[in-house]
Short mmCIF file of C-alpha atoms and ligand atoms in Angstrom, two decimals:
data_model
loop_
_atom_site.label_atom_id
_atom_site.label_comp_id
_atom_site.label_asym_id
_atom_site.label_seq_id
_atom_site.Cartn_x
_atom_site.Cartn_y
_atom_site.Cartn_z
CA MET A 2 8.59 30.39 -6.96
CA ILE A 3 5.64 28.05 -6.40
CA SER A 4 2.49 29.65 -4.83
CA LEU A 5 0.41 26.45 -4.45
CA HIS A 6 -0.06 25.50 -0.91
CA THR A 7 1.70 22.14 -0.57
CA THR A 8 1.60 19.48 2.15
CA ILE A 9 4.51 17.00 2.16
CA ILE A 10 3.43 13.70 3.81
CA ILE A 11 6.14 11.47 5.26
CA PRO A 12 5.27 8.27 7.06
CA CYS A 13 7.96 7.09 9.42
CA PHE A 14 8.52 3.96 11.47
CA ASN A 15 12.02 3.55 13.31
CA GLU A 16 13.71 5.98 10.84
CA GLU A 17 16.27 7.54 13.38
CA LYS A 18 19.00 7.08 10.86
CA VAL A 19 17.48 8.78 8.07
CA ILE A 20 14.98 11.21 9.46
CA ALA A 21 17.40 14.30 9.83
CA GLU A 22 18.78 13.90 6.51
CA THR A 23 15.23 13.61 5.01
CA TYR A 24 14.22 16.72 6.79
CA ARG A 25 17.41 18.47 5.41
CA ARG A 26 16.70 17.28 1.69
CA VAL A 27 13.09 18.07 1.80
CA LYS A 28 13.45 21.59 3.49
CA ALA A 29 16.12 22.43 0.91
CA VAL A 30 13.65 21.77 -1.95
CA MET A 31 10.83 23.66 0.00
CA LYS A 32 12.77 26.99 -0.75
CA GLU A 33 11.18 26.99 -3.94
CA PHE A 34 7.58 26.86 -2.27
CA LYS A 35 5.84 30.06 -0.96
CA LYS A 36 3.46 28.22 1.33
CA TYR A 37 3.90 24.65 2.50
CA GLU A 38 3.92 22.15 5.59
CA ILE A 39 5.98 19.15 6.20
CA LEU A 40 3.78 16.65 7.92
CA PHE A 41 5.48 13.63 9.51
CA ILE A 42 3.31 10.64 10.78
CA ASP A 43 5.31 8.82 13.32
CA ASP A 44 4.05 5.24 13.13
CA GLY A 45 4.71 4.16 16.89
CA SER A 46 8.58 4.05 16.40
CA ARG A 47 10.42 2.61 19.15
CA ASP A 48 13.66 4.12 18.50
CA GLN A 49 14.73 7.94 18.54
CA THR A 50 12.50 8.92 15.74
CA PRO A 51 9.79 10.66 17.90
CA THR A 52 12.52 12.62 19.76
CA ILE A 53 14.05 13.89 16.63
CA LEU A 54 10.86 14.86 15.05
CA ARG A 55 9.89 16.73 18.33
CA ASN A 56 13.07 18.62 18.11
CA ILE A 57 12.60 19.46 14.42
CA ALA A 58 9.05 20.63 15.04
CA ARG A 59 10.29 22.76 17.97
CA ALA A 60 12.65 24.70 15.86
CA ASP A 61 10.51 24.81 12.60
CA LYS A 62 6.93 25.69 12.74
CA SER A 63 6.41 24.44 9.08
CA VAL A 64 6.96 21.04 10.27
CA ARG A 65 3.82 19.19 11.89
CA VAL A 66 3.87 15.88 13.32
CA LEU A 67 1.33 13.20 14.21
CA MET A 68 2.37 10.60 16.52
CA PHE A 69 0.45 7.31 16.46
CA SER A 70 0.01 5.49 19.84
CA ARG A 71 1.62 2.35 18.38
CA ASN A 72 2.69 0.79 15.14
CA PHE A 73 -0.25 0.83 12.76
CA GLY A 74 1.45 0.43 9.40
CA HIS A 75 2.60 2.40 6.37
CA GLN A 76 -0.92 2.69 4.84
CA PRO A 77 -2.61 3.98 8.02
CA ALA A 78 0.11 6.43 8.42
CA VAL A 79 -0.37 7.66 4.81
CA THR A 80 -4.19 7.82 5.36
CA ALA A 81 -3.80 10.02 8.45
CA GLY A 82 -1.53 12.30 6.30
CA ILE A 83 -3.94 12.69 3.79
CA ARG A 84 -6.69 13.38 6.32
CA HIS A 85 -4.69 16.10 8.03
CA ALA A 86 -3.18 17.80 5.00
CA ALA A 87 -4.10 21.49 4.99
CA GLY A 88 -2.57 22.02 1.40
CA ASP A 89 -4.16 22.52 -2.01
CA VAL A 90 -1.92 19.43 -3.14
CA ALA A 91 -0.08 16.81 -1.26
CA ILE A 92 3.10 14.76 -2.01
CA ILE A 93 3.45 11.49 -0.25
CA ILE A 94 6.93 10.46 0.07
CA ASP A 95 8.82 7.74 2.10
CA ALA A 96 11.07 8.74 4.78
CA ASP A 97 14.04 6.75 3.48
CA LEU A 98 14.87 8.95 0.49
CA GLN A 99 14.51 6.14 -2.00
CA ASP A 100 12.18 8.74 -3.78
CA PRO A 101 13.94 12.02 -4.62
CA PRO A 102 12.53 15.04 -2.98
CA GLU A 103 14.16 17.20 -5.72
CA LEU A 104 11.39 15.98 -7.93
CA PHE A 105 8.62 18.11 -6.14
CA PRO A 106 8.80 21.19 -8.45
CA GLU A 107 8.43 18.88 -11.51
CA MET A 108 5.53 17.23 -10.03
CA ILE A 109 3.91 20.50 -9.49
CA ARG A 110 4.71 21.70 -12.99
CA ILE A 111 3.07 18.53 -14.46
CA HIS A 112 0.04 19.07 -12.09
CA GLN A 113 -0.36 22.65 -13.26
CA GLN A 114 0.57 22.51 -16.78
CA GLU A 115 -0.91 19.09 -17.79
CA GLY A 116 -3.86 19.49 -15.39
CA ALA A 117 -3.17 16.27 -13.75
CA ASN A 118 -4.86 15.61 -10.55
CA VAL A 119 -2.61 12.81 -9.65
CA VAL A 120 1.18 12.75 -10.58
CA TYR A 121 2.37 9.38 -9.65
CA GLY A 122 6.04 8.32 -9.42
CA HIS A 123 6.91 5.50 -11.97
CA ARG A 124 9.99 3.42 -11.20
CA THR A 125 12.13 3.00 -14.20
CA LYS A 126 14.74 1.18 -12.15
CA ARG A 127 15.07 -0.03 -8.46
CA LYS A 128 18.37 0.36 -7.02
CA GLY A 129 19.63 -1.47 -3.87
CA GLU A 130 16.80 -3.77 -3.43
CA SER A 131 17.04 -7.58 -3.32
CA PHE A 132 16.32 -9.65 -6.45
CA PHE A 133 13.64 -11.47 -4.42
CA LYS A 134 12.02 -8.09 -3.63
CA LYS A 135 12.06 -7.02 -7.35
CA ILE A 136 10.91 -10.23 -8.69
CA THR A 137 8.07 -10.72 -6.36
CA ALA A 138 7.04 -7.03 -6.63
CA LYS A 139 7.06 -7.39 -10.45
CA LEU A 140 4.96 -10.50 -10.52
CA PHE A 141 2.55 -9.13 -7.90
CA TYR A 142 1.81 -5.88 -9.67
CA ARG A 143 1.35 -7.68 -12.85
CA SER A 144 -1.00 -10.43 -11.67
CA LEU A 145 -2.85 -7.90 -9.67
CA ASN A 146 -3.28 -5.67 -12.61
CA SER A 147 -4.60 -8.59 -14.77
CA LEU A 148 -7.09 -9.57 -11.91
CA SER A 149 -8.09 -6.12 -10.82
CA GLU A 150 -11.38 -4.54 -11.92
CA VAL A 151 -9.67 -1.11 -12.49
CA PRO A 152 -6.43 -0.80 -14.23
CA LEU A 153 -3.55 -0.11 -11.80
CA PRO A 154 -0.25 1.53 -13.08
CA LEU A 155 2.59 -0.84 -12.85
CA ASP A 156 5.86 -0.27 -10.92
CA THR A 157 4.43 2.57 -9.03
CA GLY A 158 4.43 3.17 -4.99
CA ASP A 159 2.72 5.62 -2.97
CA PHE A 160 5.23 8.41 -4.06
CA ARG A 161 2.73 10.82 -5.78
CA LEU A 162 1.31 14.15 -5.84
CA ILE A 163 -2.49 14.30 -5.34
CA ASP A 164 -4.64 17.38 -5.44
CA ARG A 165 -7.42 18.69 -3.28
CA LYS A 166 -10.22 16.90 -5.29
CA VAL A 167 -8.26 13.62 -4.83
CA MET A 168 -7.83 14.11 -1.23
CA ASP A 169 -11.32 14.87 -0.64
CA ALA A 170 -12.61 11.87 -2.73
CA PHE A 171 -10.12 9.65 -0.75
CA CYS A 172 -11.36 10.92 2.65
CA GLN A 173 -14.82 9.42 1.68
CA PHE A 174 -13.30 5.94 1.63
CA GLY A 175 -14.41 4.12 4.84
CA GLU A 176 -12.66 0.98 4.35
CA LYS A 177 -10.34 -0.07 7.10
CA ASN A 178 -7.53 -1.77 5.29
CA LYS A 179 -6.31 0.52 2.62
CA TYR A 180 -4.45 -0.28 -0.46
CA ILE A 181 -3.85 3.47 -1.18
CA ARG A 182 -2.28 3.27 -4.56
CA GLY A 183 -5.25 1.03 -5.65
CA ILE A 184 -7.90 3.56 -4.34
CA ILE A 185 -6.25 6.53 -6.01
CA SER A 186 -6.27 4.70 -9.42
CA TRP A 187 -9.78 3.69 -8.87
CA LEU A 188 -10.78 7.22 -8.17
CA GLY A 189 -10.05 8.22 -11.87
CA PHE A 190 -9.41 12.04 -12.53
CA SER A 191 -6.50 12.80 -14.76
CA GLN A 192 -3.38 10.83 -13.67
CA ALA A 193 0.22 11.44 -15.08
CA PRO A 194 3.27 9.56 -14.55
CA ILE A 195 6.76 11.01 -13.58
CA HIS A 196 9.53 8.58 -14.37
CA TYR A 197 12.50 8.28 -12.11
CA VAL A 198 14.98 5.89 -10.77
CA ARG A 199 14.42 4.55 -7.21
CA GLU A 200 17.49 4.88 -5.14
CA GLU A 201 18.82 2.85 -2.53
CA ARG A 202 17.61 3.41 0.97
CA PHE A 203 19.71 6.14 2.64
CA ALA A 204 20.30 4.24 5.90
CA GLY A 205 18.88 1.67 8.02
CA GLU A 206 16.73 -1.50 6.88
CA THR A 207 13.48 -1.86 5.18
CA LYS A 208 10.62 -1.52 7.50
CA TYR A 209 8.55 -3.92 5.22
CA PRO A 210 9.63 -7.48 6.24
CA PHE A 211 8.15 -10.32 4.46
CA ARG A 212 5.22 -10.66 6.70
CA LYS A 213 4.20 -6.93 6.20
CA MET A 214 4.68 -7.36 2.49
CA VAL A 215 2.43 -10.32 2.34
CA ARG A 216 -0.28 -8.46 4.34
CA PHE A 217 -0.05 -5.47 2.12
CA ALA A 218 -0.22 -7.54 -1.17
CA THR A 219 -3.14 -9.72 0.32
CA THR A 220 -5.03 -6.41 1.00
CA GLY A 221 -4.48 -5.28 -2.45
CA LEU A 222 -5.85 -8.57 -3.83
CA LEU A 223 -8.74 -8.96 -1.62
CA TYR A 224 -9.91 -5.30 -2.04
CA PHE A 225 -9.48 -4.90 -5.72
CA THR A 226 -10.61 -8.25 -7.20
CA LYS A 227 -13.33 -10.86 -6.50
CA LYS A 228 -11.69 -12.96 -9.13
CA PRO A 229 -10.15 -15.51 -6.56
CA LEU A 230 -13.61 -16.29 -5.38
CA LYS A 231 -14.74 -17.03 -8.84
CA LEU A 232 -11.59 -19.04 -9.33
CA ALA A 233 -12.52 -21.08 -6.50
CA MET A 234 -16.08 -21.83 -8.05
CA HIS A 235 -14.55 -22.73 -11.47
CA LEU A 236 -12.00 -25.01 -9.79
CA GLY A 237 -14.88 -26.61 -7.76
CA MET A 238 -16.93 -26.97 -11.09
CA PHE A 239 -13.85 -28.53 -12.71
CA CYS A 240 -13.42 -30.98 -9.89
CA VAL A 241 -17.09 -31.94 -10.00
CA PHE A 242 -16.78 -32.74 -13.80
CA VAL A 243 -13.58 -34.89 -13.40
CA GLY A 244 -15.29 -36.76 -10.40
CA LEU A 245 -18.30 -37.63 -12.33
CA ALA A 246 -16.18 -38.49 -15.27
CA MET A 247 -14.25 -40.94 -13.08
CA ALA A 248 -17.15 -42.28 -11.42
CA ALA A 249 -18.74 -43.17 -14.87
CA TRP A 250 -15.29 -44.86 -15.75
CA VAL A 251 -15.08 -46.86 -12.62
CA LEU A 252 -18.82 -48.01 -12.87
CA TRP A 253 -18.18 -48.99 -16.52
CA LEU A 254 -15.13 -51.08 -15.59
CA HIS A 255 -17.09 -52.62 -12.70
CA LEU A 256 -20.04 -53.57 -15.04
CA SER A 257 -17.93 -54.94 -17.87
CA GLY A 258 -16.33 -57.38 -15.05
CA ASP A 259 -12.64 -55.85 -15.28
CA ALA A 260 -10.73 -57.66 -12.58
CA SER A 261 -8.36 -54.83 -12.19
CA VAL A 262 -10.92 -52.63 -10.70
CA ALA A 263 -10.10 -53.51 -7.10
CA ARG A 264 -6.56 -52.25 -7.52
CA GLY A 265 -5.97 -48.57 -7.45
CA TRP A 266 -4.99 -47.68 -3.94
CA PRO A 267 -2.35 -45.12 -5.29
CA SER A 268 -4.80 -43.50 -7.62
CA GLN A 269 -7.20 -43.20 -4.78
CA LEU A 270 -4.58 -41.64 -2.51
CA ILE A 271 -3.50 -39.20 -5.16
CA THR A 272 -6.99 -38.05 -5.74
CA ILE A 273 -7.86 -37.58 -2.04
CA ILE A 274 -4.70 -35.51 -1.48
CA PHE A 275 -5.30 -33.51 -4.62
CA PHE A 276 -9.03 -32.67 -4.06
CA GLY A 277 -8.22 -32.20 -0.28
CA GLY A 278 -5.68 -29.76 -1.41
CA VAL A 279 -8.17 -27.93 -3.76
CA GLN A 280 -10.81 -27.65 -0.85
CA LEU A 281 -8.38 -26.28 1.66
CA LEU A 282 -7.21 -23.78 -0.89
CA THR A 283 -10.73 -22.59 -1.73
CA ILE A 284 -11.49 -22.59 1.83
CA GLY A 285 -8.50 -20.36 2.38
CA VAL A 286 -9.73 -17.98 -0.54
CA LEU A 287 -13.12 -17.73 1.42
CA GLY A 288 -11.28 -17.12 4.63
CA GLY A 289 -9.28 -14.35 3.24
CA TYR A 290 -12.46 -12.47 2.22
CA ILE A 291 -14.41 -13.24 5.28
CA GLY A 292 -11.40 -12.06 7.38
CA SER A 293 -11.59 -8.73 5.75
CA ILE A 294 -15.32 -8.61 6.00
CA PHE A 295 -14.88 -9.09 9.87
CA ASP A 296 -12.26 -6.37 9.93
CA GLU A 297 -14.67 -3.92 8.19
CA VAL A 298 -17.76 -4.88 10.28
CA LYS A 299 -15.78 -4.33 13.49
CA ASN A 300 -15.35 -0.65 12.23
CA ARG A 301 -12.35 0.16 14.44
CA PRO A 302 -10.57 3.20 13.93
CA GLU A 303 -7.53 2.56 11.58
CA TYR A 304 -5.04 4.26 13.83
CA ILE A 305 -5.05 6.25 17.21
CA ILE A 306 -3.19 9.56 17.34
CA GLY A 307 -1.25 9.81 20.56
CA ASP A 308 0.00 13.35 20.01
CA ALA A 309 -0.33 16.08 17.29
CA ILE A 310 2.55 18.61 17.40
CA ASN A 311 2.12 22.10 15.66
CA PHE A 312 -1.44 21.69 15.07
CA PRO A 313 -2.93 24.56 16.86
CA GLU A 314 -6.38 23.47 15.77
CA HIS A 315 -6.10 20.23 17.44
CA LYS A 316 -6.36 20.98 21.07
CA PRO A 317 -5.16 17.83 23.27
CA GLY A 318 -8.28 15.65 23.79
CA LYS A 319 -10.00 17.03 20.79
CA LYS A 320 -11.45 14.45 18.51
CA HIS A 321 -9.36 13.83 15.56
CA ARG A 322 -11.05 12.37 12.51
N1 UDP B 26 6.65 2.63 7.38
C1 UDP B 26 5.64 2.92 8.24
N2 UDP B 26 5.02 1.87 8.99
C2 UDP B 26 5.47 0.58 8.89
C3 UDP B 26 6.35 0.42 8.01
C4 UDP B 26 7.01 1.23 7.18
O1 UDP B 26 5.30 4.15 8.39
O2 UDP B 26 4.78 -0.19 9.58
C5 UDP B 26 7.23 3.75 6.52
C6 UDP B 26 8.74 3.62 6.50
O3 UDP B 26 9.25 4.41 7.62
C7 UDP B 26 8.95 4.36 5.17
C8 UDP B 26 7.76 3.94 4.20
O4 UDP B 26 6.87 3.42 5.05
O5 UDP B 26 9.01 5.84 5.24
C9 UDP B 26 8.33 2.60 3.38
O6 UDP B 26 8.88 1.82 4.14
P1 UDP B 26 10.29 0.99 3.64
O7 UDP B 26 11.12 2.16 2.87
O8 UDP B 26 11.03 0.38 4.88
O9 UDP B 26 9.77 0.07 2.62
P2 UDP B 26 10.51 -0.49 1.26
O10 UDP B 26 10.83 0.73 0.49
O11 UDP B 26 11.73 -1.28 1.70
O12 UDP B 26 9.54 -1.31 0.61
MG1 MG B 27 12.01 2.22 1.31
#
């Protein structure tokens, strides 16, 4: 029997096909826990997910639900989960059963016996995901890791156990766009992996279409490295150098009376297109950072909680953090 008070954090967005099964599998594992809560965050689902969650929470008081007023995204949902977790430790898991709940006791064991503040799931294999998703994920995590100012473990998602110290430290983060796996690595403490095979989604489709994946990856890049800005500067310096060299060359041709100097329309065009591209690219990099500064300066809440179920301490209308 595990005596540690544990919160299971499960973000859900349009998961009507899996949520009942997820609850059943998680609940079965929770038999080994003395004190626990299962915290679902409904991220503005437009299907039956909220109804199913309400029914589950009505019958089982160990289930708590936060309902967002609309879809805010996976990372805000996990953030809300961490902020509202009552446990001494929390385990974050996706709703689609790609990560096995049966690993919870082993994660607790690693936390207790190895003194790890974070036990992060390391995917040795990813089943049932497209070649495109796997290859872009591999490339992304490797390049982010080489650019990032802190080492980020490869092939890990948000499936992880975090203890109270990590949760409290996390809650100090005011940034509005969060790349949670990066923030948790950034925090330090003692972090240990647990290796597992990532299963296929139990049912339904991915809730991370290409658009959301790109936004997520961009947040990771913008918030964890300033190197693209430096790269823009280096590119600029390189171009200035090439430009000066070419100017000197043209001048020399002109002075030496070379008749061929009037030709060169293609080379001019190529140069204009190339350096035009370089300029737009670097403006794009600047735009990315300025956009995130804009998001942070607005200081809007990351999510709005429309309803909180089985949260006796949160009376309706009371301010949530
Ligand atoms: N999710 C969410 N809000 C979103 C998108 C996803 O809360 O806007 C949840 C989703 O319900 C799931 C988890 O985030 O529990 C991961 O999503 P998914 O499994 O679809 O992503 P994938 O595994 O395909 O990368
Ligand atoms: Mg999934």
